[in-house]
Amino acid sequence: MYGDAATIRRILTELGDTWAVVGLSSNRGRAAYGVAEVLRRFGKRVVPVHPKAETVHGEPGYASLAEIPFEVDVVDVFVNSDLAGPVADEAVAKGAKAVWFQLGVIDEAAYERVRAAGVDMVMDRCPAIEIPRLG
């Protein structure tokens, strides 16, 4: 598995509440939109990262992680697996404390790079499923 229970709990409860969600747009039909709503309900600040740089849930969006002018604690990745590796590398360069690849997003080489950089990572899981389980 790419993220044991202790790592999942640490990311969701200890590493900070500013989450950049890569792939989040104002399209309510996309999974990223619903997951962002759940994260917000659990007290997370959700920062949209999408080429359109749209405001979502009242939070201004950015076209890339590098454009965000403040620290980000967790980068949640909603892009295709073949695009996810560079996003993970950007997250490490940005100084994120954790990277989270959503369900179906898998890049084992990126996972190894992120972990080798000393950054927590979960892959092929959904925080909107995991966070309510914490109790």
mmCIF file of C-alpha atoms in Angstrom:
data_model
loop_
_atom_site.group_PDB
_atom_site.id
_atom_site.type_symbol
_atom_site.label_atom_id
_atom_site.label_comp_id
_atom_site.label_asym_id
_atom_site.label_seq_id
_atom_site.Cartn_x
_atom_site.Cartn_y
_atom_site.Cartn_z
ATOM 1 C CA MET A 1 0.000 0.000 0.000
ATOM 2 C CA TYR A 2 1.062 3.548 -0.619
ATOM 3 C CA GLY A 3 0.193 5.105 2.700
ATOM 4 C CA ASP A 4 -0.189 3.282 5.972
ATOM 5 C CA ALA A 5 -2.774 4.300 8.575
ATOM 6 C CA ALA A 6 -0.234 6.277 10.618
ATOM 7 C CA THR A 7 0.866 8.322 7.587
ATOM 8 C CA ILE A 8 -2.736 8.990 6.577
ATOM 9 C CA ARG A 9 -3.589 10.146 10.112
ATOM 10 C CA ARG A 10 -0.467 12.356 10.307
ATOM 11 C CA ILE A 11 -1.242 14.051 6.991
ATOM 12 C CA LEU A 12 -4.887 14.635 7.857
ATOM 13 C CA THR A 13 -4.418 15.769 11.468
ATOM 14 C CA GLU A 14 -0.873 16.979 12.127
ATOM 15 C CA LEU A 15 0.841 18.452 9.079
ATOM 16 C CA GLY A 16 -1.273 21.566 8.620
ATOM 17 C CA ASP A 17 -4.542 22.727 7.174
ATOM 18 C CA THR A 18 -3.599 24.411 3.877
ATOM 19 C CA TRP A 19 -4.255 22.012 1.023
ATOM 20 C CA ALA A 20 -3.479 22.839 -2.613
ATOM 21 C CA VAL A 21 -5.785 20.724 -4.770
ATOM 22 C CA VAL A 22 -4.245 20.291 -8.218
ATOM 23 C CA GLY A 23 -6.963 19.830 -10.808
ATOM 24 C CA LEU A 24 -9.653 21.663 -8.803
ATOM 25 C CA SER A 25 -11.899 23.848 -10.963
ATOM 26 C CA SER A 26 -15.386 25.268 -10.580
ATOM 27 C CA ASN A 27 -16.835 22.214 -12.373
ATOM 28 C CA ARG A 28 -19.177 20.770 -9.741
ATOM 29 C CA GLY A 29 -19.354 17.470 -11.628
ATOM 30 C CA ARG A 30 -15.690 16.658 -11.051
ATOM 31 C CA ALA A 31 -14.524 14.565 -8.101
ATOM 32 C CA ALA A 32 -12.044 17.262 -7.037
ATOM 33 C CA TYR A 33 -14.916 19.668 -6.362
ATOM 34 C CA GLY A 34 -16.687 17.285 -3.981
ATOM 35 C CA VAL A 35 -13.480 16.264 -2.209
ATOM 36 C CA ALA A 36 -12.617 19.936 -1.712
ATOM 37 C CA GLU A 37 -16.024 20.443 -0.070
ATOM 38 C CA VAL A 38 -15.350 17.587 2.357
ATOM 39 C CA LEU A 39 -11.881 18.908 3.198
ATOM 40 C CA ARG A 40 -13.374 22.341 3.889
ATOM 41 C CA ARG A 41 -16.016 20.812 6.189
ATOM 42 C CA PHE A 42 -13.157 19.310 8.175
ATOM 43 C CA GLY A 43 -11.457 22.680 8.586
ATOM 44 C CA LYS A 44 -8.970 22.633 5.720
ATOM 45 C CA ARG A 45 -8.177 25.677 3.609
ATOM 46 C CA VAL A 46 -8.481 24.447 0.025
ATOM 47 C CA VAL A 47 -6.454 26.284 -2.625
ATOM 48 C CA PRO A 48 -7.423 25.508 -6.249
ATOM 49 C CA VAL A 49 -4.590 24.798 -8.682
ATOM 50 C CA HIS A 50 -5.750 24.545 -12.281
ATOM 51 C CA PRO A 51 -4.674 26.073 -15.602
ATOM 52 C CA LYS A 52 -7.839 28.230 -15.520
ATOM 53 C CA ALA A 53 -6.882 29.604 -12.052
ATOM 54 C CA GLU A 54 -10.557 29.874 -11.107
ATOM 55 C CA THR A 55 -11.882 30.897 -7.707
ATOM 56 C CA VAL A 56 -13.490 27.848 -6.106
ATOM 57 C CA HIS A 57 -15.344 27.744 -2.779
ATOM 58 C CA GLY A 58 -14.371 31.418 -2.348
ATOM 59 C CA GLU A 59 -10.635 30.700 -2.551
ATOM 60 C CA PRO A 60 -8.645 32.295 -5.412
ATOM 61 C CA GLY A 61 -7.069 29.786 -7.776
ATOM 62 C CA TYR A 62 -3.553 29.566 -9.170
ATOM 63 C CA ALA A 63 -2.329 28.150 -12.467
ATOM 64 C CA SER A 64 0.533 26.260 -10.771
ATOM 65 C CA LEU A 65 1.865 25.403 -7.321
ATOM 66 C CA ALA A 66 4.803 27.760 -7.892
ATOM 67 C CA GLU A 67 2.401 30.717 -8.231
ATOM 68 C CA ILE A 68 0.895 30.261 -4.755
ATOM 69 C CA PRO A 69 2.396 33.107 -2.676
ATOM 70 C CA PHE A 70 2.172 31.313 0.683
ATOM 71 C CA GLU A 71 3.121 27.985 2.234
ATOM 72 C CA VAL A 72 1.158 24.881 1.376
ATOM 73 C CA ASP A 73 1.019 21.960 3.797
ATOM 74 C CA VAL A 74 -0.420 19.226 1.575
ATOM 75 C CA VAL A 75 -0.695 18.913 -2.205
ATOM 76 C CA ASP A 76 -3.673 16.779 -3.271
ATOM 77 C CA VAL A 77 -3.295 15.625 -6.877
ATOM 78 C CA PHE A 78 -6.282 15.087 -9.208
ATOM 79 C CA VAL A 79 -4.464 14.688 -12.526
ATOM 80 C CA ASN A 80 -3.820 11.657 -14.705
ATOM 81 C CA SER A 81 -1.066 9.355 -13.495
ATOM 82 C CA ASP A 82 1.180 10.286 -16.435
ATOM 83 C CA LEU A 83 1.059 13.947 -15.330
ATOM 84 C CA ALA A 84 1.266 13.350 -11.579
ATOM 85 C CA GLY A 85 5.039 12.837 -11.231
ATOM 86 C CA PRO A 86 5.979 16.394 -12.214
ATOM 87 C CA VAL A 87 3.299 17.723 -9.846
ATOM 88 C CA ALA A 88 4.808 15.675 -7.002
ATOM 89 C CA ASP A 89 8.235 17.117 -7.812
ATOM 90 C CA GLU A 90 6.741 20.636 -7.816
ATOM 91 C CA ALA A 91 5.159 19.942 -4.420
ATOM 92 C CA VAL A 92 8.521 18.941 -2.952
ATOM 93 C CA ALA A 93 10.164 22.026 -4.484
ATOM 94 C CA LYS A 94 7.359 24.192 -3.019
ATOM 95 C CA GLY A 95 8.135 22.822 0.448
ATOM 96 C CA ALA A 96 4.910 20.884 0.981
ATOM 97 C CA LYS A 97 4.923 18.570 3.988
ATOM 98 C CA ALA A 98 2.931 15.890 2.166
ATOM 99 C CA VAL A 99 1.722 14.811 -1.261
ATOM 100 C CA TRP A 100 -1.552 12.951 -1.742
ATOM 101 C CA PHE A 101 -2.371 11.186 -5.031
ATOM 102 C CA GLN A 102 -6.094 10.549 -5.417
ATOM 103 C CA LEU A 103 -7.778 7.220 -6.161
ATOM 104 C CA GLY A 104 -6.461 5.864 -9.452
ATOM 105 C CA VAL A 105 -3.468 8.227 -9.544
ATOM 106 C CA ILE A 106 -0.367 6.034 -9.362
ATOM 107 C CA ASP A 107 3.266 6.815 -10.132
ATOM 108 C CA GLU A 108 5.629 4.570 -8.188
ATOM 109 C CA ALA A 109 8.751 6.478 -9.276
ATOM 110 C CA ALA A 110 7.232 9.742 -8.019
ATOM 111 C CA TYR A 111 6.308 8.036 -4.741
ATOM 112 C CA GLU A 112 9.924 6.932 -4.283
ATOM 113 C CA ARG A 113 11.266 10.426 -5.113
ATOM 114 C CA VAL A 114 8.896 12.156 -2.696
ATOM 115 C CA ARG A 115 9.658 9.707 0.127
ATOM 116 C CA ALA A 116 13.421 9.985 -0.569
ATOM 117 C CA ALA A 117 13.035 13.764 -0.129
ATOM 118 C CA GLY A 118 11.655 13.125 3.358
ATOM 119 C CA VAL A 119 8.102 14.129 2.474
ATOM 120 C CA ASP A 120 5.071 12.052 3.490
ATOM 121 C CA MET A 121 3.030 10.643 0.631
ATOM 122 C CA VAL A 122 -0.168 8.693 0.113
ATOM 123 C CA MET A 123 -1.128 7.317 -3.280
ATOM 124 C CA ASP A 124 -4.334 5.829 -4.725
ATOM 125 C CA ARG A 125 -6.438 6.943 -1.729
ATOM 126 C CA CYS A 126 -9.016 9.680 -1.127
ATOM 127 C CA PRO A 127 -8.836 12.058 1.847
ATOM 128 C CA ALA A 128 -12.626 12.558 1.690
ATOM 129 C CA ILE A 129 -12.991 8.834 2.419
ATOM 130 C CA GLU A 130 -10.201 8.691 4.987
ATOM 131 C CA ILE A 131 -10.854 11.814 7.083
ATOM 132 C CA PRO A 132 -14.310 10.780 8.405
ATOM 133 C CA ARG A 133 -12.809 7.450 9.513
ATOM 134 C CA LEU A 134 -10.448 9.191 11.933
ATOM 135 C CA GLY A 135 -13.190 9.731 14.480
#
